[in-house]
Structures are given as C-alpha cells and as structure tokens.
mmCIF file with all atom_site columns, C-alpha atoms in Angstrom:
data_model
loop_
_atom_site.group_PDB
_atom_site.id
_atom_site.type_symbol
_atom_site.label_atom_id
_atom_site.label_alt_id
_atom_site.label_comp_id
_atom_site.label_asym_id
_atom_site.label_entity_id
_atom_site.label_seq_id
_atom_site.pdbx_PDB_ins_code
_atom_site.Cartn_x
_atom_site.Cartn_y
_atom_site.Cartn_z
_atom_site.occupancy
_atom_site.B_iso_or_equiv
_atom_site.pdbx_formal_charge
_atom_site.auth_seq_id
_atom_site.auth_comp_id
_atom_site.auth_asym_id
_atom_site.auth_atom_id
_atom_site.pdbx_PDB_model_num
ATOM 1   C CA . UNK A 1 1   ? 109.759 114.413 94.594  1.00 60.00 ? 1   UNK A CA 1
ATOM 2   C CA . UNK A 1 2   ? 106.288 114.771 96.092  1.00 71.00 ? 2   UNK A CA 1
ATOM 3   C CA . UNK A 1 3   ? 103.280 114.972 93.806  1.00 86.00 ? 3   UNK A CA 1
ATOM 4   C CA . UNK A 1 4   ? 100.977 117.979 94.002  1.00 92.00 ? 4   UNK A CA 1
ATOM 5   C CA . UNK A 1 5   ? 97.850  116.222 92.697  1.00 95.00 ? 5   UNK A CA 1
ATOM 6   C CA . UNK A 1 6   ? 96.602  112.808 91.599  1.00 95.00 ? 6   UNK A CA 1
ATOM 7   C CA . UNK A 1 7   ? 95.786  111.786 88.042  1.00 96.00 ? 7   UNK A CA 1
ATOM 8   C CA . UNK A 1 8   ? 94.645  108.147 87.732  1.00 96.00 ? 8   UNK A CA 1
ATOM 9   C CA . UNK A 1 9   ? 93.213  106.432 84.671  1.00 96.00 ? 9   UNK A CA 1
ATOM 10  C CA . UNK A 1 10  ? 90.317  104.054 85.244  1.00 96.00 ? 10  UNK A CA 1
ATOM 11  C CA . UNK A 1 11  ? 91.537  100.473 85.527  1.00 94.00 ? 11  UNK A CA 1
ATOM 12  C CA . UNK A 1 12  ? 88.872  98.454  83.671  1.00 92.00 ? 12  UNK A CA 1
ATOM 13  C CA . UNK A 1 13  ? 87.480  95.200  84.992  1.00 89.00 ? 13  UNK A CA 1
ATOM 14  C CA . UNK A 1 14  ? 88.316  91.964  83.181  1.00 88.00 ? 14  UNK A CA 1
ATOM 15  C CA . UNK A 1 15  ? 84.809  92.046  81.705  1.00 88.00 ? 15  UNK A CA 1
ATOM 16  C CA . UNK A 1 16  ? 85.532  95.532  80.345  1.00 80.00 ? 16  UNK A CA 1
ATOM 17  C CA . UNK A 1 17  ? 82.577  97.066  82.191  1.00 85.00 ? 17  UNK A CA 1
ATOM 18  C CA . UNK A 1 18  ? 83.249  99.734  84.803  1.00 88.00 ? 18  UNK A CA 1
ATOM 19  C CA . UNK A 1 19  ? 86.492  99.646  86.726  1.00 94.00 ? 19  UNK A CA 1
ATOM 20  C CA . UNK A 1 20  ? 88.321  101.263 89.619  1.00 95.00 ? 20  UNK A CA 1
ATOM 21  C CA . UNK A 1 21  ? 90.874  103.912 90.442  1.00 97.00 ? 21  UNK A CA 1
ATOM 22  C CA . UNK A 1 22  ? 93.991  102.423 92.036  1.00 97.00 ? 22  UNK A CA 1
ATOM 23  C CA . UNK A 1 23  ? 97.103  104.175 93.343  1.00 97.00 ? 23  UNK A CA 1
ATOM 24  C CA . UNK A 1 24  ? 99.575  103.689 96.212  1.00 97.00 ? 24  UNK A CA 1
ATOM 25  C CA . UNK A 1 25  ? 99.865  104.908 99.786  1.00 97.00 ? 25  UNK A CA 1
ATOM 26  C CA . UNK A 1 26  ? 102.520 104.980 102.477 1.00 97.00 ? 26  UNK A CA 1
ATOM 27  C CA . UNK A 1 27  ? 101.835 105.355 106.200 1.00 97.00 ? 27  UNK A CA 1
ATOM 28  C CA . UNK A 1 28  ? 102.754 104.349 109.739 1.00 97.00 ? 28  UNK A CA 1
ATOM 29  C CA . UNK A 1 29  ? 100.141 102.917 112.131 1.00 97.00 ? 29  UNK A CA 1
ATOM 30  C CA . UNK A 1 30  ? 100.446 103.363 115.891 1.00 96.00 ? 30  UNK A CA 1
ATOM 31  C CA . UNK A 1 31  ? 100.102 99.635  116.678 1.00 95.00 ? 31  UNK A CA 1
ATOM 32  C CA . UNK A 1 32  ? 102.537 98.150  114.137 1.00 94.00 ? 32  UNK A CA 1
ATOM 33  C CA . UNK A 1 33  ? 106.277 98.901  114.314 1.00 92.00 ? 33  UNK A CA 1
ATOM 34  C CA . UNK A 1 34  ? 107.038 98.688  110.578 1.00 93.00 ? 34  UNK A CA 1
ATOM 35  C CA . UNK A 1 35  ? 105.901 101.380 108.124 1.00 95.00 ? 35  UNK A CA 1
ATOM 36  C CA . UNK A 1 36  ? 103.856 100.535 105.032 1.00 96.00 ? 36  UNK A CA 1
ATOM 37  C CA . UNK A 1 37  ? 105.426 101.820 101.807 1.00 96.00 ? 37  UNK A CA 1
ATOM 38  C CA . UNK A 1 38  ? 103.759 102.183 98.420  1.00 97.00 ? 38  UNK A CA 1
ATOM 39  C CA . UNK A 1 39  ? 100.972 99.684  99.098  1.00 97.00 ? 39  UNK A CA 1
ATOM 40  C CA . UNK A 1 40  ? 98.082  99.537  96.597  1.00 97.00 ? 40  UNK A CA 1
ATOM 41  C CA . UNK A 1 41  ? 94.928  101.419 97.576  1.00 97.00 ? 41  UNK A CA 1
ATOM 42  C CA . UNK A 1 42  ? 91.557  101.882 95.911  1.00 97.00 ? 42  UNK A CA 1
ATOM 43  C CA . UNK A 1 43  ? 89.938  105.306 95.682  1.00 97.00 ? 43  UNK A CA 1
ATOM 44  C CA . UNK A 1 44  ? 86.327  104.596 96.652  1.00 95.00 ? 44  UNK A CA 1
ATOM 45  C CA . UNK A 1 45  ? 83.808  107.450 96.687  1.00 91.00 ? 45  UNK A CA 1
ATOM 46  C CA . UNK A 1 46  ? 81.158  104.946 97.824  1.00 91.00 ? 46  UNK A CA 1
ATOM 47  C CA . UNK A 1 47  ? 83.099  104.165 101.002 1.00 93.00 ? 47  UNK A CA 1
ATOM 48  C CA . UNK A 1 48  ? 82.192  106.351 103.990 1.00 93.00 ? 48  UNK A CA 1
ATOM 49  C CA . UNK A 1 49  ? 85.132  105.513 106.248 1.00 94.00 ? 49  UNK A CA 1
ATOM 50  C CA . UNK A 1 50  ? 88.598  104.634 104.924 1.00 95.00 ? 50  UNK A CA 1
ATOM 51  C CA . UNK A 1 51  ? 89.743  101.185 106.025 1.00 96.00 ? 51  UNK A CA 1
ATOM 52  C CA . UNK A 1 52  ? 92.940  99.143  106.008 1.00 96.00 ? 52  UNK A CA 1
ATOM 53  C CA . UNK A 1 53  ? 92.256  95.376  106.010 1.00 96.00 ? 53  UNK A CA 1
ATOM 54  C CA . UNK A 1 54  ? 95.435  94.065  107.658 1.00 95.00 ? 54  UNK A CA 1
ATOM 55  C CA . UNK A 1 55  ? 94.753  90.380  106.915 1.00 94.00 ? 55  UNK A CA 1
ATOM 56  C CA . UNK A 1 56  ? 95.613  91.148  103.265 1.00 94.00 ? 56  UNK A CA 1
ATOM 57  C CA . UNK A 1 57  ? 99.295  91.464  104.292 1.00 92.00 ? 57  UNK A CA 1
ATOM 58  C CA . UNK A 1 58  ? 100.900 88.015  104.429 1.00 85.00 ? 58  UNK A CA 1
ATOM 59  C CA . UNK A 1 59  ? 103.531 89.139  106.956 1.00 84.00 ? 59  UNK A CA 1
ATOM 60  C CA . UNK A 1 60  ? 100.819 90.171  109.450 1.00 83.00 ? 60  UNK A CA 1
ATOM 61  C CA . UNK A 1 61  ? 98.536  87.113  109.174 1.00 80.00 ? 61  UNK A CA 1
ATOM 62  C CA . UNK A 1 62  ? 99.913  85.481  112.320 1.00 83.00 ? 62  UNK A CA 1
ATOM 63  C CA . UNK A 1 63  ? 99.545  88.708  114.316 1.00 94.00 ? 63  UNK A CA 1
ATOM 64  C CA . UNK A 1 64  ? 96.038  89.861  113.368 1.00 95.00 ? 64  UNK A CA 1
ATOM 65  C CA . UNK A 1 65  ? 94.268  87.927  116.144 1.00 95.00 ? 65  UNK A CA 1
ATOM 66  C CA . UNK A 1 66  ? 96.579  89.264  118.854 1.00 95.00 ? 66  UNK A CA 1
ATOM 67  C CA . UNK A 1 67  ? 96.340  92.830  117.483 1.00 97.00 ? 67  UNK A CA 1
ATOM 68  C CA . UNK A 1 68  ? 92.540  92.570  117.484 1.00 97.00 ? 68  UNK A CA 1
ATOM 69  C CA . UNK A 1 69  ? 92.586  91.110  120.993 1.00 97.00 ? 69  UNK A CA 1
ATOM 70  C CA . UNK A 1 70  ? 94.714  94.061  122.189 1.00 97.00 ? 70  UNK A CA 1
ATOM 71  C CA . UNK A 1 71  ? 92.288  96.539  120.626 1.00 98.00 ? 71  UNK A CA 1
ATOM 72  C CA . UNK A 1 72  ? 89.298  94.856  122.311 1.00 97.00 ? 72  UNK A CA 1
ATOM 73  C CA . UNK A 1 73  ? 91.028  94.686  125.708 1.00 97.00 ? 73  UNK A CA 1
ATOM 74  C CA . UNK A 1 74  ? 92.169  98.327  125.428 1.00 97.00 ? 74  UNK A CA 1
ATOM 75  C CA . UNK A 1 75  ? 88.694  99.522  124.384 1.00 96.00 ? 75  UNK A CA 1
ATOM 76  C CA . UNK A 1 76  ? 89.946  101.044 121.130 1.00 97.00 ? 76  UNK A CA 1
ATOM 77  C CA . UNK A 1 77  ? 87.016  102.816 119.413 1.00 97.00 ? 77  UNK A CA 1
ATOM 78  C CA . UNK A 1 78  ? 85.486  100.735 116.625 1.00 95.00 ? 78  UNK A CA 1
ATOM 79  C CA . UNK A 1 79  ? 82.799  100.759 113.965 1.00 94.00 ? 79  UNK A CA 1
ATOM 80  C CA . UNK A 1 80  ? 80.878  97.919  112.360 1.00 92.00 ? 80  UNK A CA 1
ATOM 81  C CA . UNK A 1 81  ? 81.059  97.912  108.534 1.00 82.00 ? 81  UNK A CA 1
ATOM 82  C CA . UNK A 1 82  ? 78.383  96.622  106.250 1.00 68.00 ? 82  UNK A CA 1
ATOM 83  C CA . UNK A 1 83  ? 80.043  97.379  102.926 1.00 57.00 ? 83  UNK A CA 1
ATOM 84  C CA . UNK A 1 84  ? 80.509  95.401  99.762  1.00 55.00 ? 84  UNK A CA 1
ATOM 85  C CA . UNK A 1 85  ? 83.233  93.357  101.478 1.00 51.00 ? 85  UNK A CA 1
ATOM 86  C CA . UNK A 1 86  ? 80.673  91.837  103.851 1.00 51.00 ? 86  UNK A CA 1
ATOM 87  C CA . UNK A 1 87  ? 78.429  90.857  100.946 1.00 53.00 ? 87  UNK A CA 1
ATOM 88  C CA . UNK A 1 88  ? 75.739  93.072  102.428 1.00 55.00 ? 88  UNK A CA 1
ATOM 89  C CA . UNK A 1 89  ? 75.502  90.690  105.384 1.00 60.00 ? 89  UNK A CA 1
ATOM 90  C CA . UNK A 1 90  ? 74.253  92.465  108.494 1.00 63.00 ? 90  UNK A CA 1
ATOM 91  C CA . UNK A 1 91  ? 76.153  91.800  111.692 1.00 61.00 ? 91  UNK A CA 1
ATOM 92  C CA . UNK A 1 92  ? 74.639  92.154  115.140 1.00 76.00 ? 92  UNK A CA 1
ATOM 93  C CA . UNK A 1 93  ? 76.643  94.355  117.471 1.00 86.00 ? 93  UNK A CA 1
ATOM 94  C CA . UNK A 1 94  ? 79.068  92.067  119.313 1.00 88.00 ? 94  UNK A CA 1
ATOM 95  C CA . UNK A 1 95  ? 78.779  92.143  123.099 1.00 91.00 ? 95  UNK A CA 1
ATOM 96  C CA . UNK A 1 96  ? 81.132  89.575  124.617 1.00 93.00 ? 96  UNK A CA 1
ATOM 97  C CA . UNK A 1 97  ? 84.858  89.272  124.054 1.00 94.00 ? 97  UNK A CA 1
ATOM 98  C CA . UNK A 1 98  ? 84.245  86.056  122.100 1.00 95.00 ? 98  UNK A CA 1
ATOM 99  C CA . UNK A 1 99  ? 81.611  87.772  119.911 1.00 94.00 ? 99  UNK A CA 1
ATOM 100 C CA . UNK A 1 100 ? 84.049  90.582  119.162 1.00 93.00 ? 100 UNK A CA 1
ATOM 101 C CA . UNK A 1 101 ? 86.870  88.205  118.271 1.00 94.00 ? 101 UNK A CA 1
ATOM 102 C CA . UNK A 1 102 ? 84.571  86.345  115.867 1.00 93.00 ? 102 UNK A CA 1
ATOM 103 C CA . UNK A 1 103 ? 83.057  89.465  114.277 1.00 93.00 ? 103 UNK A CA 1
ATOM 104 C CA . UNK A 1 104 ? 84.704  90.143  110.911 1.00 93.00 ? 104 UNK A CA 1
ATOM 105 C CA . UNK A 1 105 ? 82.880  93.471  110.501 1.00 93.00 ? 105 UNK A CA 1
ATOM 106 C CA . UNK A 1 106 ? 84.709  95.318  113.303 1.00 95.00 ? 106 UNK A CA 1
ATOM 107 C CA . UNK A 1 107 ? 87.188  98.008  112.345 1.00 96.00 ? 107 UNK A CA 1
ATOM 108 C CA . UNK A 1 108 ? 89.224  99.839  114.958 1.00 97.00 ? 108 UNK A CA 1
ATOM 109 C CA . UNK A 1 109 ? 90.370  103.449 114.915 1.00 97.00 ? 109 UNK A CA 1
ATOM 110 C CA . UNK A 1 110 ? 94.156  103.906 114.968 1.00 98.00 ? 110 UNK A CA 1
ATOM 111 C CA . UNK A 1 111 ? 96.555  106.808 114.892 1.00 97.00 ? 111 UNK A CA 1
ATOM 112 C CA . UNK A 1 112 ? 98.264  107.368 111.582 1.00 95.00 ? 112 UNK A CA 1
ATOM 113 C CA . UNK A 1 113 ? 101.335 109.361 110.639 1.00 95.00 ? 113 UNK A CA 1
ATOM 114 C CA . UNK A 1 114 ? 103.596 109.887 107.643 1.00 95.00 ? 114 UNK A CA 1
ATOM 115 C CA . UNK A 1 115 ? 100.503 109.382 105.458 1.00 95.00 ? 115 UNK A CA 1
ATOM 116 C CA . UNK A 1 116 ? 100.930 109.821 101.707 1.00 95.00 ? 116 UNK A CA 1
ATOM 117 C CA . UNK A 1 117 ? 98.562  108.924 98.878  1.00 95.00 ? 117 UNK A CA 1
ATOM 118 C CA . UNK A 1 118 ? 100.301 108.876 95.483  1.00 95.00 ? 118 UNK A CA 1
ATOM 119 C CA . UNK A 1 119 ? 103.193 110.712 97.152  1.00 93.00 ? 119 UNK A CA 1
ATOM 120 C CA . UNK A 1 120 ? 100.928 113.549 98.335  1.00 92.00 ? 120 UNK A CA 1
ATOM 121 C CA . UNK A 1 121 ? 101.121 114.287 102.078 1.00 91.00 ? 121 UNK A CA 1
ATOM 122 C CA . UNK A 1 122 ? 97.711  113.795 103.691 1.00 91.00 ? 122 UNK A CA 1
ATOM 123 C CA . UNK A 1 123 ? 96.965  115.582 106.985 1.00 86.00 ? 123 UNK A CA 1
ATOM 124 C CA . UNK A 1 124 ? 94.719  112.735 108.226 1.00 85.00 ? 124 UNK A CA 1
ATOM 125 C CA . UNK A 1 125 ? 95.756  111.556 111.705 1.00 89.00 ? 125 UNK A CA 1
ATOM 126 C CA . UNK A 1 126 ? 93.581  108.449 112.106 1.00 95.00 ? 126 UNK A CA 1
ATOM 127 C CA . UNK A 1 127 ? 92.191  105.593 110.039 1.00 97.00 ? 127 UNK A CA 1
ATOM 128 C CA . UNK A 1 128 ? 90.247  102.398 110.679 1.00 97.00 ? 128 UNK A CA 1
ATOM 129 C CA . UNK A 1 129 ? 91.859  98.952  110.663 1.00 97.00 ? 129 UNK A CA 1
ATOM 130 C CA . UNK A 1 130 ? 90.099  95.626  110.150 1.00 97.00 ? 130 UNK A CA 1
ATOM 131 C CA . UNK A 1 131 ? 91.944  92.461  111.194 1.00 96.00 ? 131 UNK A CA 1
ATOM 132 C CA . UNK A 1 132 ? 89.794  89.860  109.409 1.00 95.00 ? 132 UNK A CA 1
ATOM 133 C CA . UNK A 1 133 ? 89.255  91.073  105.863 1.00 94.00 ? 133 UNK A CA 1
ATOM 134 C CA . UNK A 1 134 ? 91.652  90.666  102.961 1.00 93.00 ? 134 UNK A CA 1
ATOM 135 C CA . UNK A 1 135 ? 90.123  93.101  100.449 1.00 93.00 ? 135 UNK A CA 1
ATOM 136 C CA . UNK A 1 136 ? 91.509  96.360  99.119  1.00 95.00 ? 136 UNK A CA 1
ATOM 137 C CA . UNK A 1 137 ? 92.642  99.240  101.267 1.00 96.00 ? 137 UNK A CA 1
ATOM 138 C CA . UNK A 1 138 ? 89.845  101.734 100.680 1.00 96.00 ? 138 UNK A CA 1
ATOM 139 C CA . UNK A 1 139 ? 90.367  105.482 100.626 1.00 96.00 ? 139 UNK A CA 1
ATOM 140 C CA . UNK A 1 140 ? 86.876  106.785 101.325 1.00 95.00 ? 140 UNK A CA 1
ATOM 141 C CA . UNK A 1 141 ? 84.938  109.978 101.755 1.00 95.00 ? 141 UNK A CA 1
ATOM 142 C CA . UNK A 1 142 ? 86.249  110.726 105.268 1.00 95.00 ? 142 UNK A CA 1
ATOM 143 C CA . UNK A 1 143 ? 89.490  111.673 103.446 1.00 95.00 ? 143 UNK A CA 1
ATOM 144 C CA . UNK A 1 144 ? 88.209  112.579 99.953  1.00 95.00 ? 144 UNK A CA 1
ATOM 145 C CA . UNK A 1 145 ? 85.669  115.117 101.246 1.00 95.00 ? 145 UNK A CA 1
ATOM 146 C CA . UNK A 1 146 ? 88.562  117.548 101.707 1.00 94.00 ? 146 UNK A CA 1
ATOM 147 C CA . UNK A 1 147 ? 89.748  117.230 98.092  1.00 95.00 ? 147 UNK A CA 1
ATOM 148 C CA . UNK A 1 148 ? 88.806  118.952 94.869  1.00 96.00 ? 148 UNK A CA 1
ATOM 149 C CA . UNK A 1 149 ? 87.855  115.989 92.631  1.00 96.00 ? 149 UNK A CA 1
ATOM 150 C CA . UNK A 1 150 ? 86.938  115.634 88.969  1.00 96.00 ? 150 UNK A CA 1
ATOM 151 C CA . UNK A 1 151 ? 86.096  112.383 87.188  1.00 96.00 ? 151 UNK A CA 1
ATOM 152 C CA . UNK A 1 152 ? 85.399  112.316 83.496  1.00 95.00 ? 152 UNK A CA 1
ATOM 153 C CA . UNK A 1 153 ? 86.606  111.545 80.000  1.00 96.00 ? 153 UNK A CA 1
ATOM 154 C CA . UNK A 1 154 ? 89.914  113.288 79.366  1.00 96.00 ? 154 UNK A CA 1
ATOM 155 C CA . UNK A 1 155 ? 89.862  115.517 76.290  1.00 95.00 ? 155 UNK A CA 1
ATOM 156 C CA . UNK A 1 156 ? 93.589  114.759 75.966  1.00 93.00 ? 156 UNK A CA 1
ATOM 157 C CA . UNK A 1 157 ? 93.647  110.942 76.251  1.00 94.00 ? 157 UNK A CA 1
ATOM 158 C CA . UNK A 1 158 ? 90.022  109.928 75.697  1.00 94.00 ? 158 UNK A CA 1
ATOM 159 C CA . UNK A 1 159 ? 90.202  107.755 78.823  1.00 94.00 ? 159 UNK A CA 1
ATOM 160 C CA . UNK A 1 160 ? 88.247  108.048 82.073  1.00 96.00 ? 160 UNK A CA 1
ATOM 161 C CA . UNK A 1 161 ? 90.376  110.032 84.494  1.00 97.00 ? 161 UNK A CA 1
ATOM 162 C CA . UNK A 1 162 ? 90.258  110.717 88.236  1.00 97.00 ? 162 UNK A CA 1
ATOM 163 C CA . UNK A 1 163 ? 91.937  114.074 88.820  1.00 97.00 ? 163 UNK A CA 1
ATOM 164 C CA . UNK A 1 164 ? 92.143  115.260 92.424  1.00 96.00 ? 164 UNK A CA 1
ATOM 165 C CA . UNK A 1 165 ? 94.023  117.550 94.752  1.00 95.00 ? 165 UNK A CA 1
ATOM 166 C CA . UNK A 1 166 ? 93.669  118.047 98.504  1.00 93.00 ? 166 UNK A CA 1
ATOM 167 C CA . UNK A 1 167 ? 92.082  121.480 99.094  1.00 93.00 ? 167 UNK A CA 1
ATOM 168 C CA . UNK A 1 168 ? 95.009  122.458 101.335 1.00 90.00 ? 168 UNK A CA 1
ATOM 169 C CA . UNK A 1 169 ? 97.411  121.884 98.412  1.00 87.00 ? 169 UNK A CA 1
ATOM 170 C CA . UNK A 1 170 ? 95.513  123.478 95.490  1.00 92.00 ? 170 UNK A CA 1
ATOM 171 C CA . UNK A 1 171 ? 98.118  124.661 93.011  1.00 92.00 ? 171 UNK A CA 1
ATOM 172 C CA . UNK A 1 172 ? 98.480  126.070 89.512  1.00 94.00 ? 172 UNK A CA 1
ATOM 173 C CA . UNK A 1 173 ? 99.730  122.731 88.170  1.00 95.00 ? 173 UNK A CA 1
ATOM 174 C CA . UNK A 1 174 ? 96.433  121.118 89.196  1.00 95.00 ? 174 UNK A CA 1
ATOM 175 C CA . UNK A 1 175 ? 94.422  123.945 87.612  1.00 95.00 ? 175 UNK A CA 1
ATOM 176 C CA . UNK A 1 176 ? 96.434  123.512 84.399  1.00 95.00 ? 176 UNK A CA 1
ATOM 177 C CA . UNK A 1 177 ? 95.662  119.750 84.370  1.00 95.00 ? 177 UNK A CA 1
ATOM 178 C CA . UNK A 1 178 ? 91.939  120.454 84.885  1.00 95.00 ? 178 UNK A CA 1
ATOM 179 C CA . UNK A 1 179 ? 92.027  122.723 81.861  1.00 95.00 ? 179 UNK A CA 1
ATOM 180 C CA . UNK A 1 180 ? 94.083  120.305 79.750  1.00 95.00 ? 180 UNK A CA 1
ATOM 181 C CA . UNK A 1 181 ? 91.908  117.257 80.469  1.00 96.00 ? 181 UNK A CA 1
ATOM 182 C CA . UNK A 1 182 ? 88.416  118.661 81.080  1.00 95.00 ? 182 UNK A CA 1
ATOM 183 C CA . UNK A 1 183 ? 88.436  122.193 79.590  1.00 91.00 ? 183 UNK A CA 1
ATOM 184 C CA . UNK A 1 184 ? 86.555  123.476 82.632  1.00 82.00 ? 184 UNK A CA 1
ATOM 185 C CA . UNK A 1 185 ? 88.741  126.433 83.607  1.00 70.00 ? 185 UNK A CA 1
#
C-alpha cells in the first residue's frame, strides 16, 4: 500500500545533539539496468539539488569510472557541488577529460522513473548522480519545494517530527496528522 504522506522522527546523532531525517526511496535510473529498491535517503533542506552518490553502492564500485566516462563523452549535463560532502573545498571547473575524471565534485543529470520516497510516488523525472562520493543520498529542495512540510515537536509523542506531503497529493489524512501532532489546523 502506498503512503499518502511522510512522518519521520528525528534520528539523533551519537552525541545526542541534532540529528537527521532518514527514510527510504526506490527508483530507476536511465543509465543503470537494475532498479534501486528501498535504499536509505536523507531528507536535507540545506541541499539545493538532490544527489545520488553511486560509489556508496558496493555492487557499482567497479562500474563508476566507466559510467562517469560515458557521461563525459556523451556531454551529459553536470553541476559542480560544494556541499558538506566536499568539506567546503572549492573545485575549479574541470576542462579536460582527465580533469573531469579526477573531479569528485561533478554530478551528472540523469532521467529517473518509478521514483518513490517512503512509498509515495514522486513526479520528479530527473536527478543528479555523483560517481565518486560515498555519502548519503540527499533529497534536497529541488524536490522538497513542491511539498507541504512541517518540522517541530509532536504534541502526541514529544519527539521532533518531520511531517510532509507532496502538494499534488494533499489529503485529509495528512491534515489530520498535522492537527494531531502540531495542533495547527
């Protein structure tokens, strides 16, 4: 059964300070034959462009260089990321093929289908893929900007809760959860 909205409790850090919102996603990329099912993803409102770091998947480690090479040769659109994953390190824009192969900050735009976050169908048709990084899959604001989102302390559980629903799927069940947890309706 498909979910109609997402409710995720904050997963605290080991130090007990702060935390993150984790869930799962399923999708099919245009350049990899196998689908990805229920892989962990991090909801990241500080991330501008959602990214899948393919090097995190053991089964793809031997293929990442050739996939990146294909993207460079085929002039697949790309962005350079300077996020937390790069330790704030600035990268110069790669020019040569060798520069591009060595640049860990490049992420390439790929077609996406059968995309679900927490079993909710997402109408997004593209996402960026990085072949060098091994960090979390980040669901960023390019996707979340189309959602109704509330983060706060649940009046029901007393825990920090991320409650969200894609605008195209707003439903009474979501409204009822907003009222139950945040008393804002």
